Amino acid sequence: MKRGQVTIFIILGLILVIIIGLVFFLRSRETEEDINVQSDERFVTSQIEPIKTLVVDCVDQESTKGLKIIGKQGGYYDPVKYERVGDFKVAYGCYISSGNRINNLPLLAQISDEFDEYMNSETTRNEIERCIDNFKFFTERGLSITPGSRQIESDIQFNKVGISIDYPLVISRGEYSANVDKMFSEIYIGLGKLHKIASDIVNVECTGTRFDIDQYIKQNEPIGTIEMQYYQG
């Protein structure tokens, strides 16, 4: 075999070795990247529920304040016809205008609207943001969290208040990201019960008839029980 042919075979052998080495390098790199992505996915996924819990807890904190304010103010966040009692504007359940008795007690749907106005007000938004603290607890652990616009809606029921939190979040680390859109909460405050009692009283008083509270207590669930549930949650 000639020397030139030997040289060609050596060169081809070196090229083959380089190609094989490159293939193994790329495969190992892809495997490493896959492992990193899987690790990021596991970590991000494990943090979704704690992040949602933080948001819900902060919203619940302000929700409880708002429900108590609205409850003490006769179902209104910012009443028009009211009597100032301490720090609260207590709305008139019934008042007389031009000789006519006006029933001013809001429906439950209206109270929900008043509560939503409170929850989406600038002051309450700032309090919730202060509580969330830019998700600092999670970003310090390597997560990136990009929040969207937050909107809160309520559904006041007999024994509880359902709260829907529309709050888009993009949670990511490395090459992996996950989206969260909605969160839900329930606060067990008997605002619906209180509204029923208030309605029974106002509907009678607004006709000019004296409401018999003693007879009402005998025939219905004790008001004290409902009041205790309202203040203790």
Short mmCIF file of C-alpha atoms in Angstrom, two decimals:
data_model
loop_
_atom_site.label_atom_id
_atom_site.label_comp_id
_atom_site.label_asym_id
_atom_site.label_seq_id
_atom_site.Cartn_x
_atom_site.Cartn_y
_atom_site.Cartn_z
CA MET A 1 0.00 0.00 0.00
CA LYS A 2 1.34 3.38 -0.97
CA ARG A 3 2.17 6.05 1.61
CA GLY A 4 -0.44 8.42 0.10
CA GLN A 5 -3.21 5.87 0.55
CA VAL A 6 -2.20 5.31 4.17
CA THR A 7 -2.40 9.05 4.81
CA ILE A 8 -5.91 9.22 3.33
CA PHE A 9 -7.08 6.37 5.55
CA ILE A 10 -5.61 8.09 8.61
CA ILE A 11 -7.41 11.34 7.74
CA LEU A 12 -10.69 9.50 7.13
CA GLY A 13 -10.26 7.71 10.46
CA LEU A 14 -9.70 11.00 12.28
CA ILE A 15 -12.78 12.53 10.61
CA LEU A 16 -14.83 9.50 11.63
CA VAL A 17 -13.62 9.76 15.22
CA ILE A 18 -14.47 13.49 15.27
CA ILE A 19 -17.95 12.86 13.84
CA ILE A 20 -18.67 10.10 16.36
CA GLY A 21 -17.39 12.29 19.19
CA LEU A 22 -19.55 15.20 17.99
CA VAL A 23 -22.63 12.98 17.83
CA PHE A 24 -22.09 11.75 21.38
CA PHE A 25 -21.44 15.33 22.56
CA LEU A 26 -24.66 16.63 20.99
CA ARG A 27 -26.65 13.72 22.37
CA SER A 28 -25.28 14.22 25.86
CA ARG A 29 -26.00 17.96 25.59
CA GLU A 30 -29.59 17.29 24.47
CA THR A 31 -30.00 14.82 27.32
CA GLU A 32 -28.67 17.40 29.78
CA GLU A 33 -31.03 20.06 28.39
CA ASP A 34 -33.96 17.64 28.62
CA ILE A 35 -33.06 16.92 32.23
CA ASN A 36 -32.89 20.65 32.98
CA VAL A 37 -36.26 21.29 31.34
CA GLN A 38 -37.81 18.39 33.26
CA SER A 39 -36.30 19.72 36.48
CA ASP A 40 -37.69 23.21 35.74
CA GLU A 41 -41.09 21.74 34.94
CA ARG A 42 -41.21 19.79 38.20
CA PHE A 43 -40.18 22.85 40.20
CA VAL A 44 -42.62 25.24 38.51
CA THR A 45 -45.46 22.73 38.82
CA SER A 46 -44.73 22.22 42.52
CA GLN A 47 -44.97 25.98 43.15
CA ILE A 48 -48.30 26.65 41.41
CA GLU A 49 -50.51 25.76 44.36
CA PRO A 50 -48.42 27.72 46.92
CA ILE A 51 -48.58 30.76 44.61
CA LYS A 52 -52.35 30.43 44.28
CA THR A 53 -52.62 30.04 48.06
CA LEU A 54 -50.70 33.28 48.57
CA VAL A 55 -53.02 35.18 46.22
CA VAL A 56 -56.18 33.71 47.76
CA ASP A 57 -55.00 34.41 51.32
CA CYS A 58 -54.26 38.05 50.45
CA VAL A 59 -57.62 38.45 48.72
CA ASP A 60 -59.44 36.75 51.63
CA GLN A 61 -57.80 39.14 54.08
CA GLU A 62 -59.22 42.16 52.25
CA SER A 63 -62.51 40.38 51.50
CA THR A 64 -63.19 39.88 55.20
CA LYS A 65 -62.57 43.59 55.83
CA GLY A 66 -64.83 44.57 52.95
CA LEU A 67 -67.68 42.27 53.95
CA LYS A 68 -67.66 43.60 57.50
CA ILE A 69 -67.66 47.21 56.30
CA ILE A 70 -70.51 46.58 53.88
CA GLY A 71 -72.41 44.58 56.49
CA LYS A 72 -72.13 47.40 59.02
CA GLN A 73 -73.09 50.00 56.42
CA GLY A 74 -76.40 48.38 55.52
CA GLY A 75 -75.20 46.58 52.40
CA TYR A 76 -73.42 49.55 50.83
CA TYR A 77 -69.77 50.35 50.17
CA ASP A 78 -70.48 54.05 49.66
CA PRO A 79 -74.11 54.80 50.68
CA VAL A 80 -75.96 57.98 49.71
CA LYS A 81 -78.65 58.07 52.40
CA TYR A 82 -76.93 57.28 55.68
CA GLU A 83 -76.25 58.16 59.31
CA ARG A 84 -72.65 58.53 60.45
CA VAL A 85 -71.93 56.10 63.32
CA GLY A 86 -68.29 56.23 64.35
CA ASP A 87 -66.19 55.38 61.31
CA PHE A 88 -69.10 53.92 59.37
CA LYS A 89 -71.80 55.33 57.09
CA VAL A 90 -74.84 53.29 58.13
CA ALA A 91 -77.39 53.41 55.31
CA TYR A 92 -81.04 53.97 56.11
CA GLY A 93 -83.02 50.80 55.53
CA CYS A 94 -86.12 52.92 55.06
CA TYR A 95 -86.61 56.68 54.92
CA ILE A 96 -89.40 59.15 54.18
CA SER A 97 -89.22 61.39 51.12
CA SER A 98 -92.09 63.77 50.21
CA GLY A 99 -94.35 61.87 52.58
CA ASN A 100 -93.52 58.48 51.02
CA ARG A 101 -91.68 55.64 52.71
CA ILE A 102 -88.75 54.49 50.58
CA ASN A 103 -87.29 51.01 51.05
CA ASN A 104 -83.55 51.59 50.70
CA LEU A 105 -82.36 48.05 51.51
CA PRO A 106 -80.32 46.67 48.57
CA LEU A 107 -80.91 43.24 47.05
CA LEU A 108 -78.20 40.60 47.47
CA ALA A 109 -77.13 41.12 43.85
CA GLN A 110 -76.67 44.82 44.59
CA ILE A 111 -74.65 44.02 47.71
CA SER A 112 -72.40 41.80 45.57
CA ASP A 113 -71.88 44.74 43.22
CA GLU A 114 -71.03 46.99 46.18
CA PHE A 115 -68.55 44.41 47.47
CA ASP A 116 -66.97 44.01 44.02
CA GLU A 117 -66.57 47.79 43.84
CA TYR A 118 -64.76 47.71 47.18
CA MET A 119 -62.52 44.79 46.16
CA ASN A 120 -61.57 46.38 42.82
CA SER A 121 -61.02 49.86 44.23
CA GLU A 122 -57.54 51.35 44.03
CA THR A 123 -57.10 51.28 47.81
CA THR A 124 -57.96 47.58 48.10
CA ARG A 125 -55.87 46.69 45.06
CA ASN A 126 -52.87 48.36 46.68
CA GLU A 127 -53.44 46.44 49.92
CA ILE A 128 -53.58 43.14 48.05
CA GLU A 129 -50.42 44.03 46.11
CA ARG A 130 -48.67 44.91 49.37
CA CYS A 131 -49.62 41.51 50.76
CA ILE A 132 -48.45 39.64 47.64
CA ASP A 133 -45.19 41.65 47.76
CA ASN A 134 -44.35 41.03 44.08
CA PHE A 135 -44.21 37.28 44.81
CA LYS A 136 -40.84 37.94 46.46
CA PHE A 137 -40.86 34.64 48.36
CA PHE A 138 -40.96 32.74 45.05
CA THR A 139 -38.79 34.96 42.86
CA GLU A 140 -35.97 34.67 45.40
CA ARG A 141 -36.08 30.94 44.73
CA GLY A 142 -35.51 31.35 41.01
CA LEU A 143 -39.03 31.70 39.66
CA SER A 144 -40.12 34.39 37.23
CA ILE A 145 -43.76 35.46 37.71
CA THR A 146 -45.45 37.85 35.29
CA PRO A 147 -48.90 38.99 36.51
CA GLY A 148 -51.74 40.34 34.39
CA SER A 149 -54.68 42.54 35.37
CA ARG A 150 -56.66 41.29 38.38
CA GLN A 151 -60.46 41.37 38.61
CA ILE A 152 -62.59 40.06 41.50
CA GLU A 153 -66.26 39.08 41.43
CA SER A 154 -68.44 37.77 44.24
CA ASP A 155 -71.52 35.64 44.74
CA ILE A 156 -73.19 36.25 48.11
CA GLN A 157 -75.08 33.18 49.28
CA PHE A 158 -77.01 32.32 52.42
CA ASN A 159 -74.11 30.94 54.50
CA LYS A 160 -71.06 32.01 52.55
CA VAL A 161 -69.61 34.34 49.95
CA GLY A 162 -68.04 32.85 46.82
CA ILE A 163 -65.16 34.85 45.38
CA SER A 164 -63.82 34.46 41.84
CA ILE A 165 -60.33 35.89 41.22
CA ASP A 166 -59.48 36.44 37.57
CA TYR A 167 -55.72 36.96 37.75
CA PRO A 168 -53.56 35.70 34.84
CA LEU A 169 -50.07 34.66 35.90
CA VAL A 170 -47.18 33.34 33.81
CA ILE A 171 -44.87 31.29 36.04
CA SER A 172 -41.55 30.21 34.58
CA ARG A 173 -38.03 28.98 35.23
CA GLY A 174 -35.49 28.23 32.55
CA GLU A 175 -37.22 27.05 29.38
CA TYR A 176 -40.43 25.93 31.08
CA SER A 177 -43.47 28.13 31.84
CA ALA A 178 -47.02 27.55 33.10
CA ASN A 179 -50.14 29.71 33.06
CA VAL A 180 -52.64 30.31 35.86
CA ASP A 181 -55.84 32.20 35.06
CA LYS A 182 -58.47 31.84 37.77
CA MET A 183 -58.55 31.22 41.49
CA PHE A 184 -61.53 30.70 43.78
CA SER A 185 -62.28 31.20 47.44
CA GLU A 186 -65.18 30.89 49.87
CA ILE A 187 -65.63 32.95 53.02
CA TYR A 188 -68.08 31.50 55.49
CA ILE A 189 -69.86 34.63 56.64
CA GLY A 190 -73.65 34.51 56.93
CA LEU A 191 -74.24 37.77 55.09
CA GLY A 192 -77.15 36.21 53.22
CA LYS A 193 -78.77 35.30 56.55
CA LEU A 194 -78.28 38.81 57.86
CA HIS A 195 -79.81 40.21 54.69
CA LYS A 196 -82.91 38.04 55.10
CA ILE A 197 -83.43 39.28 58.67
CA ALA A 198 -82.88 42.89 57.59
CA SER A 199 -85.35 42.42 54.72
CA ASP A 200 -88.00 40.99 57.05
CA ILE A 201 -87.61 43.95 59.40
CA VAL A 202 -87.43 46.71 56.79
CA ASN A 203 -90.30 45.33 54.69
CA VAL A 204 -92.58 45.59 57.74
CA GLU A 205 -91.28 48.88 59.11
CA CYS A 206 -91.49 50.55 55.70
CA THR A 207 -95.26 50.00 55.69
CA GLY A 208 -95.54 51.99 58.93
CA THR A 209 -96.18 48.85 61.00
CA ARG A 210 -94.19 48.17 64.15
CA PHE A 211 -91.98 45.11 63.78
CA ASP A 212 -92.46 42.58 66.58
CA ILE A 213 -88.86 41.51 67.22
CA ASP A 214 -89.73 39.23 70.15
CA GLN A 215 -92.19 37.22 68.08
CA TYR A 216 -89.73 37.10 65.18
CA ILE A 217 -86.96 35.64 67.36
CA LYS A 218 -89.30 32.94 68.63
CA GLN A 219 -90.23 31.90 65.10
CA ASN A 220 -86.81 32.10 63.46
CA GLU A 221 -83.19 31.15 63.98
CA PRO A 222 -81.70 33.18 66.83
CA ILE A 223 -80.21 36.43 65.61
CA GLY A 224 -77.39 36.08 68.15
CA THR A 225 -76.19 32.90 66.42
CA ILE A 226 -76.04 34.64 63.06
CA GLU A 227 -74.28 37.65 64.55
CA MET A 228 -71.68 35.40 66.16
CA GLN A 229 -71.07 33.63 62.85
CA TYR A 230 -70.69 36.97 61.09
CA TYR A 231 -68.07 38.34 63.46
CA GLN A 232 -66.15 35.11 64.02
CA GLY A 233 -66.32 33.80 60.46
#
